[in-house]
PDB file of C-alpha atoms in Angstrom:
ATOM      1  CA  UNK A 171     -72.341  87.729 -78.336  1.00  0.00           C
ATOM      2  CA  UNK A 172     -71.542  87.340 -82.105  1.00  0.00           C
ATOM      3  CA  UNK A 173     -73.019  90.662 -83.020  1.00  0.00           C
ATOM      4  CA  UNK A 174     -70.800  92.277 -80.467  1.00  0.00           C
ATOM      5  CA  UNK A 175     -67.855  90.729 -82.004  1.00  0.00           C
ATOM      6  CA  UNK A 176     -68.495  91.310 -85.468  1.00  0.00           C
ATOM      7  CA  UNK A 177     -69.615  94.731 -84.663  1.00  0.00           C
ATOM      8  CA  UNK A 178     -66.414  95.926 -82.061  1.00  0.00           C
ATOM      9  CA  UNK A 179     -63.714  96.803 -84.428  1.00  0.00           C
ATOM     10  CA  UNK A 180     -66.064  98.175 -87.120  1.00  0.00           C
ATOM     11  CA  UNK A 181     -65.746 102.016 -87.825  1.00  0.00           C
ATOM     12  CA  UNK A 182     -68.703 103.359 -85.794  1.00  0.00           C
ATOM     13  CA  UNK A 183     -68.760 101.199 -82.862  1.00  0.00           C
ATOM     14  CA  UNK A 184     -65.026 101.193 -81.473  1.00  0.00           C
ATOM     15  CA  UNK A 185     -67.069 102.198 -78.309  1.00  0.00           C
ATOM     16  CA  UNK A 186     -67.914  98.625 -77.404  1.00  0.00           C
ATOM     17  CA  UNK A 187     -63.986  97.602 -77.792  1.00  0.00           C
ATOM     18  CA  UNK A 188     -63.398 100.077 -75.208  1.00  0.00           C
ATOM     19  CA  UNK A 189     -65.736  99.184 -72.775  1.00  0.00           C
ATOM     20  CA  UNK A 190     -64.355  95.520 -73.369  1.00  0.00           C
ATOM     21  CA  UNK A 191     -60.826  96.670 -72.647  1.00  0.00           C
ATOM     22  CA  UNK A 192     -61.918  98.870 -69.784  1.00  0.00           C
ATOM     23  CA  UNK A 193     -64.223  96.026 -67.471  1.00  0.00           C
ATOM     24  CA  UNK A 194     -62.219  92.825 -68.872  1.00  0.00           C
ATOM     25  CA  UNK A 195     -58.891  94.230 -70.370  1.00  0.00           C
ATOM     26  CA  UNK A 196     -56.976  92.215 -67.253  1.00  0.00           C
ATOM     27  CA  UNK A 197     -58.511  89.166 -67.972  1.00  0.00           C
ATOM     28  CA  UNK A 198     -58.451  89.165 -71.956  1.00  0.00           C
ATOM     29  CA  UNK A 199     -55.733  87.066 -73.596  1.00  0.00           C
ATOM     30  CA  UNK A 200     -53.172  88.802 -76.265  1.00  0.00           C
ATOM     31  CA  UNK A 201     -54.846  87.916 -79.572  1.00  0.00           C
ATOM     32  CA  UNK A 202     -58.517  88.384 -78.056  1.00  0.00           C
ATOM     33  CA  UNK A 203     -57.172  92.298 -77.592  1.00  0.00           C
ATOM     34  CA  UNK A 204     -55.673  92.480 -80.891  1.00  0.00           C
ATOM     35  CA  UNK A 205     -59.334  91.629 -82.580  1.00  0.00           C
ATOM     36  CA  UNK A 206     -59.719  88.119 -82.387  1.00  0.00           C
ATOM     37  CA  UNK A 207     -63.215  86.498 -80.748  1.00  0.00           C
ATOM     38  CA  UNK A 208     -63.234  86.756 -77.372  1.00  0.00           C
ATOM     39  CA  UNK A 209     -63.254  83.094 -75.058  1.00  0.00           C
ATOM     40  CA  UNK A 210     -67.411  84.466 -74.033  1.00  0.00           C
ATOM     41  CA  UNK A 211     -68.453  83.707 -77.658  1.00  0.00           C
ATOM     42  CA  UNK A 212     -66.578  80.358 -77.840  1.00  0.00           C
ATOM     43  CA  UNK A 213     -67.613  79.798 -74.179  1.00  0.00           C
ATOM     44  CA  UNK A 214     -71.605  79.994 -75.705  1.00  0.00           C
ATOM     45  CA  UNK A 215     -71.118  78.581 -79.023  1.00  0.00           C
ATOM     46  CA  UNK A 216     -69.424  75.412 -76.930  1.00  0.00           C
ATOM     47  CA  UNK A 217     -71.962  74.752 -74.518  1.00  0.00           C
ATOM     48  CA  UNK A 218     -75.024  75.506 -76.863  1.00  0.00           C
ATOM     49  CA  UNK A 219     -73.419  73.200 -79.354  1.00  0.00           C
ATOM     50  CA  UNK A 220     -72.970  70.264 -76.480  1.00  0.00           C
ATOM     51  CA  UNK A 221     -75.932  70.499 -75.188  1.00  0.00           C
ATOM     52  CA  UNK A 222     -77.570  70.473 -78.611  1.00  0.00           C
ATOM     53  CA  UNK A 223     -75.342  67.493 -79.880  1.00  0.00           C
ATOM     54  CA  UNK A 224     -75.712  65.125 -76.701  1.00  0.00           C
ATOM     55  CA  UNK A 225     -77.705  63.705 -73.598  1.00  0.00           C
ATOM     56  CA  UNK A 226     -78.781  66.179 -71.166  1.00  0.00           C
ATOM     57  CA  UNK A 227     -75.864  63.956 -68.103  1.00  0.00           C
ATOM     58  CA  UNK A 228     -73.183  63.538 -71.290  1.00  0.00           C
ATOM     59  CA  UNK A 229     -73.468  67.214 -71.843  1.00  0.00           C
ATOM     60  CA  UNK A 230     -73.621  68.450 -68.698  1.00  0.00           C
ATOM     61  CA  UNK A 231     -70.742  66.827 -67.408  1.00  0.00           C
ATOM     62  CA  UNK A 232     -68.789  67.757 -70.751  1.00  0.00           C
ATOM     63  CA  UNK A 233     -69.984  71.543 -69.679  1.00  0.00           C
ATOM     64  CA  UNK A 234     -68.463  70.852 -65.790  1.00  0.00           C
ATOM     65  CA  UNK A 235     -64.759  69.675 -67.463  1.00  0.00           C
ATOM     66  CA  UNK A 236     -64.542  73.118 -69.246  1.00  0.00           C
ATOM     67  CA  UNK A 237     -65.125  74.744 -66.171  1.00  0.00           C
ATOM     68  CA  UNK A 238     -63.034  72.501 -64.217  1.00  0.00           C
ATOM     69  CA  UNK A 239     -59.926  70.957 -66.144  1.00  0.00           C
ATOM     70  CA  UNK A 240     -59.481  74.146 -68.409  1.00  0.00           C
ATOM     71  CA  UNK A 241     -58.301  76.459 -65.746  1.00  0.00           C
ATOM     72  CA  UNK A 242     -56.511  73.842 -63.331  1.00  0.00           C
ATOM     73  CA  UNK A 243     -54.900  72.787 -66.686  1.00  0.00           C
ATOM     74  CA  UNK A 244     -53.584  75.928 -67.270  1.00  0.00           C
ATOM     75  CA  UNK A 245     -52.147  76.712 -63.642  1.00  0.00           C
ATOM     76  CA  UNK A 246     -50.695  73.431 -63.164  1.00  0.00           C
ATOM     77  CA  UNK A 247     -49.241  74.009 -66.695  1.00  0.00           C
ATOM     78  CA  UNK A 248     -47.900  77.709 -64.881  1.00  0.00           C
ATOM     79  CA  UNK A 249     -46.345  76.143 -62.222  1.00  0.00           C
ATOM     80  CA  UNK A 250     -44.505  73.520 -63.755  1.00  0.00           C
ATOM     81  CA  UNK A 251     -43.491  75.708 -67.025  1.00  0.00           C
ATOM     82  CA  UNK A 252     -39.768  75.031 -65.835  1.00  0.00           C
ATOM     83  CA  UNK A 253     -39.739  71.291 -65.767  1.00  0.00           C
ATOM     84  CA  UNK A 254     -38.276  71.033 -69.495  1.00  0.00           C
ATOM     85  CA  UNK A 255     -39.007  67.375 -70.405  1.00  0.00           C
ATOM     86  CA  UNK A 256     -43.007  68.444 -69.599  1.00  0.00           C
ATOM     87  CA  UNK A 257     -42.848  70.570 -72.076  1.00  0.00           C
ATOM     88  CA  UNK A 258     -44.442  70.061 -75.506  1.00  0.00           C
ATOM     89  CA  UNK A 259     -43.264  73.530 -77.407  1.00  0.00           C
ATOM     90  CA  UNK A 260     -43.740  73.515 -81.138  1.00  0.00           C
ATOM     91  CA  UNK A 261     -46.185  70.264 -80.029  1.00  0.00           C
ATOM     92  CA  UNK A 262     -46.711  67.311 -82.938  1.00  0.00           C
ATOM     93  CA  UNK A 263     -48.368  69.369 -86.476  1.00  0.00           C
ATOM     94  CA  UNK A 264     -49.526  72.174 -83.686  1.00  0.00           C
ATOM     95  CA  UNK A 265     -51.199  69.710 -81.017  1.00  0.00           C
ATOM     96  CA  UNK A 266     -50.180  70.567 -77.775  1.00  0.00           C
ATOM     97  CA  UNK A 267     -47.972  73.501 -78.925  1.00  0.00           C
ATOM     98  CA  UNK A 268     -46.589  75.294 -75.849  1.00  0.00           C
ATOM     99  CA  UNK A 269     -48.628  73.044 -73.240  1.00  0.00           C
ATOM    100  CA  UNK A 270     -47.272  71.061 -70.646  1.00  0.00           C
ATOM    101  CA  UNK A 271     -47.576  66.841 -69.885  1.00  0.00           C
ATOM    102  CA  UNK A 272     -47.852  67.953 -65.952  1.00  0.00           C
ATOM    103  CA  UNK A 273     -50.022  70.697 -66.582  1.00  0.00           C
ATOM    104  CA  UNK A 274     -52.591  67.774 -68.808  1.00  0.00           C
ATOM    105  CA  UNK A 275     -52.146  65.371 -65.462  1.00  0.00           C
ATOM    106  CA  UNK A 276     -52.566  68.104 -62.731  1.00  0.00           C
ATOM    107  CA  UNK A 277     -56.472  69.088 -64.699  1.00  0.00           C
ATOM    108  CA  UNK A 278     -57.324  65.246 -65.279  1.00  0.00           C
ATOM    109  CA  UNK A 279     -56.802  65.064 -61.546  1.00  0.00           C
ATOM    110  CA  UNK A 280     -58.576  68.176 -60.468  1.00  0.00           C
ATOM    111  CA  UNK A 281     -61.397  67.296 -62.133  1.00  0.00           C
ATOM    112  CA  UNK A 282     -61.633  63.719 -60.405  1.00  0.00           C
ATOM    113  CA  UNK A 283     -63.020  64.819 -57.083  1.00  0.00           C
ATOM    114  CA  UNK A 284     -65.611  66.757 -58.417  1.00  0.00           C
ATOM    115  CA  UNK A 285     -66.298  64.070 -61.074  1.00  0.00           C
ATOM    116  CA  UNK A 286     -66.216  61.238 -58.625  1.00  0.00           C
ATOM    117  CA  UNK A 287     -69.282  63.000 -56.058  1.00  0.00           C
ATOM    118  CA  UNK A 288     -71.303  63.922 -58.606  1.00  0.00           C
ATOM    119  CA  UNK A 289     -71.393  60.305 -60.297  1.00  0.00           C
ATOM    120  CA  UNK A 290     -71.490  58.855 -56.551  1.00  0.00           C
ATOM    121  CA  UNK A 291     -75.105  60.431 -55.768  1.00  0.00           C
ATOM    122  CA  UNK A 292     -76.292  59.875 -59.443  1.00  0.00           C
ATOM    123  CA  UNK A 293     -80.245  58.515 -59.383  1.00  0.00           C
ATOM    124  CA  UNK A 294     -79.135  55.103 -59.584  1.00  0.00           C
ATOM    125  CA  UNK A 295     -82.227  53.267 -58.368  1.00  0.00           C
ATOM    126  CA  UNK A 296     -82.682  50.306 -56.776  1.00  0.00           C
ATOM    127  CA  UNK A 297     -80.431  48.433 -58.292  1.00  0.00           C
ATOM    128  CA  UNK A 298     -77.254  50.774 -57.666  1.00  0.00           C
ATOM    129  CA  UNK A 299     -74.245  51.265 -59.537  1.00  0.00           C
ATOM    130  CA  UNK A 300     -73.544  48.753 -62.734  1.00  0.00           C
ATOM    131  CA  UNK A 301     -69.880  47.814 -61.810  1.00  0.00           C
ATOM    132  CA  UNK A 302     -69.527  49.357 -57.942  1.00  0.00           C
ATOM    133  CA  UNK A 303     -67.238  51.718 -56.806  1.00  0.00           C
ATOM    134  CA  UNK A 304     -64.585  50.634 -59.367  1.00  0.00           C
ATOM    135  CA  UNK A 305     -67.002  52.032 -62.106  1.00  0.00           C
ATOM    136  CA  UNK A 306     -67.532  55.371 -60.648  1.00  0.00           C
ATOM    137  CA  UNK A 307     -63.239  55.931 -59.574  1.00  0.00           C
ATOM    138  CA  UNK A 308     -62.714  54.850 -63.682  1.00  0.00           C
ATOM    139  CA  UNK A 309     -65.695  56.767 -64.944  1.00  0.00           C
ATOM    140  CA  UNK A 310     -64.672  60.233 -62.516  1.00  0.00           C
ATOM    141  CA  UNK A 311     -60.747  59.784 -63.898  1.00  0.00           C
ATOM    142  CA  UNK A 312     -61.399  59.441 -67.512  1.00  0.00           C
ATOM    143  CA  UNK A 313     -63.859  61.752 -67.427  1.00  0.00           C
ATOM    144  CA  UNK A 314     -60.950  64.320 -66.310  1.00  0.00           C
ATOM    145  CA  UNK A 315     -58.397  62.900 -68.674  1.00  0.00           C
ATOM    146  CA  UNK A 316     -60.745  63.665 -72.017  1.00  0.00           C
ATOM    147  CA  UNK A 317     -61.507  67.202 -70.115  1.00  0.00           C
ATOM    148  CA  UNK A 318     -57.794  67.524 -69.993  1.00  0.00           C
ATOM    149  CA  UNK A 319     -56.847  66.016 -73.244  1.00  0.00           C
ATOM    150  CA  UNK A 320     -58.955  67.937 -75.520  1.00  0.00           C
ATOM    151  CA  UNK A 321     -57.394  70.933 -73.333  1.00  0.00           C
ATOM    152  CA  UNK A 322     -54.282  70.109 -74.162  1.00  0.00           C
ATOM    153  CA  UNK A 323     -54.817  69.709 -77.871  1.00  0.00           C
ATOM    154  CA  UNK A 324     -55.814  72.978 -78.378  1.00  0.00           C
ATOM    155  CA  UNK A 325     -52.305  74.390 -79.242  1.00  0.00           C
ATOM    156  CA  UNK A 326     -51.123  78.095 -78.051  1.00  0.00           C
ATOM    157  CA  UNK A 327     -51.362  80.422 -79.595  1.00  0.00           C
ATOM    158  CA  UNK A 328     -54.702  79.413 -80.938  1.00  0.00           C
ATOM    159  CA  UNK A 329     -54.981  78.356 -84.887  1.00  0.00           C
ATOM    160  CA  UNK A 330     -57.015  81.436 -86.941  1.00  0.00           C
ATOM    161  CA  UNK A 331     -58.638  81.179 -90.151  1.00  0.00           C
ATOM    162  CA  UNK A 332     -57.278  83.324 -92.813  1.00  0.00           C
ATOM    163  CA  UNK A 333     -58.687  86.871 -93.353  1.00  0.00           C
ATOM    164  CA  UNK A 334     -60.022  85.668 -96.462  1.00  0.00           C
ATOM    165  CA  UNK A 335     -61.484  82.231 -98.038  1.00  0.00           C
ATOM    166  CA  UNK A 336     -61.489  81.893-102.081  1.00  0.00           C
ATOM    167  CA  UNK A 337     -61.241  86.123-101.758  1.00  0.00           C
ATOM    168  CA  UNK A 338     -64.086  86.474 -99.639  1.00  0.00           C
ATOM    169  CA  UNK A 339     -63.528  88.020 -95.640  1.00  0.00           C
ATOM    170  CA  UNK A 340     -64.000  85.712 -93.042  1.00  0.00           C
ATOM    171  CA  UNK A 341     -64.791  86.626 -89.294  1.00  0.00           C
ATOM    172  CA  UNK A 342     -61.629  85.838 -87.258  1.00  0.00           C
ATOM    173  CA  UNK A 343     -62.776  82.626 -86.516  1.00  0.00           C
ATOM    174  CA  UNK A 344     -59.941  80.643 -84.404  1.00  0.00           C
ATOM    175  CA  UNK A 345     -59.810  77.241 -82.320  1.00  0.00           C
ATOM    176  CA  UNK A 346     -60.438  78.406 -79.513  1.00  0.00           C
ATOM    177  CA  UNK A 347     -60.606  75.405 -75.883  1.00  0.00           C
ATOM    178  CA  UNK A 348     -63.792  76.643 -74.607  1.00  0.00           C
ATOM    179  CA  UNK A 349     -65.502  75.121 -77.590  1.00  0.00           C
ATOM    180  CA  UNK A 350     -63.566  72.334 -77.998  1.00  0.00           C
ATOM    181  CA  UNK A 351     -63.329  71.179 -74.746  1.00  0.00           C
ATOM    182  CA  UNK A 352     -67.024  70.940 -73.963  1.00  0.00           C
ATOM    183  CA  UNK A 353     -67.944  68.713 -76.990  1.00  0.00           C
ATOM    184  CA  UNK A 354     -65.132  66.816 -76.787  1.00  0.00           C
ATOM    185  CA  UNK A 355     -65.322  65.448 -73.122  1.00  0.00           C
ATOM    186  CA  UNK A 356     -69.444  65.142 -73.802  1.00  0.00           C
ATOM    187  CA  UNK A 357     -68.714  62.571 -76.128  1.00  0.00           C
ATOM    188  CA  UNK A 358     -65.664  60.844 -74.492  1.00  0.00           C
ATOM    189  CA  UNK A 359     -68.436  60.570 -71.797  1.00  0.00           C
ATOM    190  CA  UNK A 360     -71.006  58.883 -74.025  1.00  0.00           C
ATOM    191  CA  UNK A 361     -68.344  56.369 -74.441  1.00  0.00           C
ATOM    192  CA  UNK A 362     -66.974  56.121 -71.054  1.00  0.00           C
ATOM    193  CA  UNK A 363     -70.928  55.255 -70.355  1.00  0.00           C
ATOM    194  CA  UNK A 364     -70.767  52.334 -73.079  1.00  0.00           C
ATOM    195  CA  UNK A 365     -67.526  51.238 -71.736  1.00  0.00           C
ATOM    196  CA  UNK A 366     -68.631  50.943 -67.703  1.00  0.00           C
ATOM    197  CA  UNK A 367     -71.924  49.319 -68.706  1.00  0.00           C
ATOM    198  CA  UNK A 368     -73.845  52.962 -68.071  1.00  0.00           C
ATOM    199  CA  UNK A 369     -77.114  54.088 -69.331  1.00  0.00           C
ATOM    200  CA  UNK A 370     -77.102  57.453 -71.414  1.00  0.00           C
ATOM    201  CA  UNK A 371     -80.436  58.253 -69.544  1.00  0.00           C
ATOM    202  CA  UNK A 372     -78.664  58.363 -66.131  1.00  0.00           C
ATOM    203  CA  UNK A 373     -80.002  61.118 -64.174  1.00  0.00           C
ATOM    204  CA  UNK A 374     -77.997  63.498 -61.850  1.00  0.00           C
ATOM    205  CA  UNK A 375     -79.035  64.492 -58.772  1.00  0.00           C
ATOM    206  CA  UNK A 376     -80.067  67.968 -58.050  1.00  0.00           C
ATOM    207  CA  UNK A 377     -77.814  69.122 -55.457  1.00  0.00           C
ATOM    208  CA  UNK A 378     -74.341  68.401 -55.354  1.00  0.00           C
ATOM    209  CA  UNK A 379     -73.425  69.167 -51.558  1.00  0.00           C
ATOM    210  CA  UNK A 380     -76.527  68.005 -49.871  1.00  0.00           C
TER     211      UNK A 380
END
């Protein structure tokens, strides 16, 4: 994925650019068509990164609030663009720029559902859950909340390095949510497992339905 991107707007290989634009030019954002990284290396660097950088339940659920709060985030934010105190616009130093407060709430709370089940038929032993059902419903909500948060931090449009550092060219690296997210909400979930009494070492189940 980062050869592609380095390579696509060098003279010789435009061709890959186009076949970008052709299969994915609806779903590309503005500055990813103007020749910034697209979200699929961000998307890999994220999740390789978490799942380096924490335990195997920490960084899959981290993984599941990408997936989950980023695009629920971003509708809810959609749909409630027009409700004027919601809005953030120029955001606090660039946190938040152009998000939403109800957009944040609306992908904290989509992501408790999914959140809640899968922490619900967790191997918990014999023993069961440390804390009861109170620990899972807090666990499954703040677990959406840092998903949502760390959403909402990333400002729009996204932060870019500068074409050059000390005179040298720099890939047009930029902060980018599908990085930020996932490594963010694994460790928020390390600590929502300190804070509920939870062992790191919890093990998921296989199957999430059945």
């Amino acid at each position: 994925t980062l050869v592609m991107e380095l390579l696509r707007y060098r003279r010789g290989f435009k061709w890959m650019n186009d076949v970008l634009h052709f299969f994915l030019g609806g779903a590309l954002r503005k500055h990813e068509m103007e020749g910034k990284f697209t979200g699929s290396f961000y998307y890999f660097a994220g999740v390789l990164a978490t799942s380096y950088l924490y335990p195997q339940t920490a960084a899959t659920l981290g993984i599941c609030q990408l997936a989950l709060a980023d695009p629920s985030a971003s509708y809810f934010g959609r749909r409630t663009r027009h409700v004027y105190w919601s809005r953030i616009e120029n955001g606090l130093m660039g946190f938040g720029r152009n998000k939403g407060i109800l957009g944040f709430l609306g992908g904290a709370l989509f992501c408790f559902p999914f959140n809640y089940r899968v922490l619900k038929i967790a191997k918990w032993g014999v023993k069961g859950v440390p804390g009861g059902e109170g620990a899972i419903i807090t666990a499954s909500l703040l677990l959406g909340l840092a998903g949502a948060f760390a959403d909402l931090a990333v400002p729009t449009p996204a932060l870019v390095m500068p074409k050059k550092v000390l005179g040298i060219p720099v890939p047009p690296f930029h902060v980018d949510d599908n990085f930020v997210v996932p490594i963010f909400s694994a460790f928020a979930c390390t600590k929502i497992f300190e804070l509920v009494g939870w062992d790191d070492g919890l093990e998921l189940a296989k199957h999430i339905l059945f």
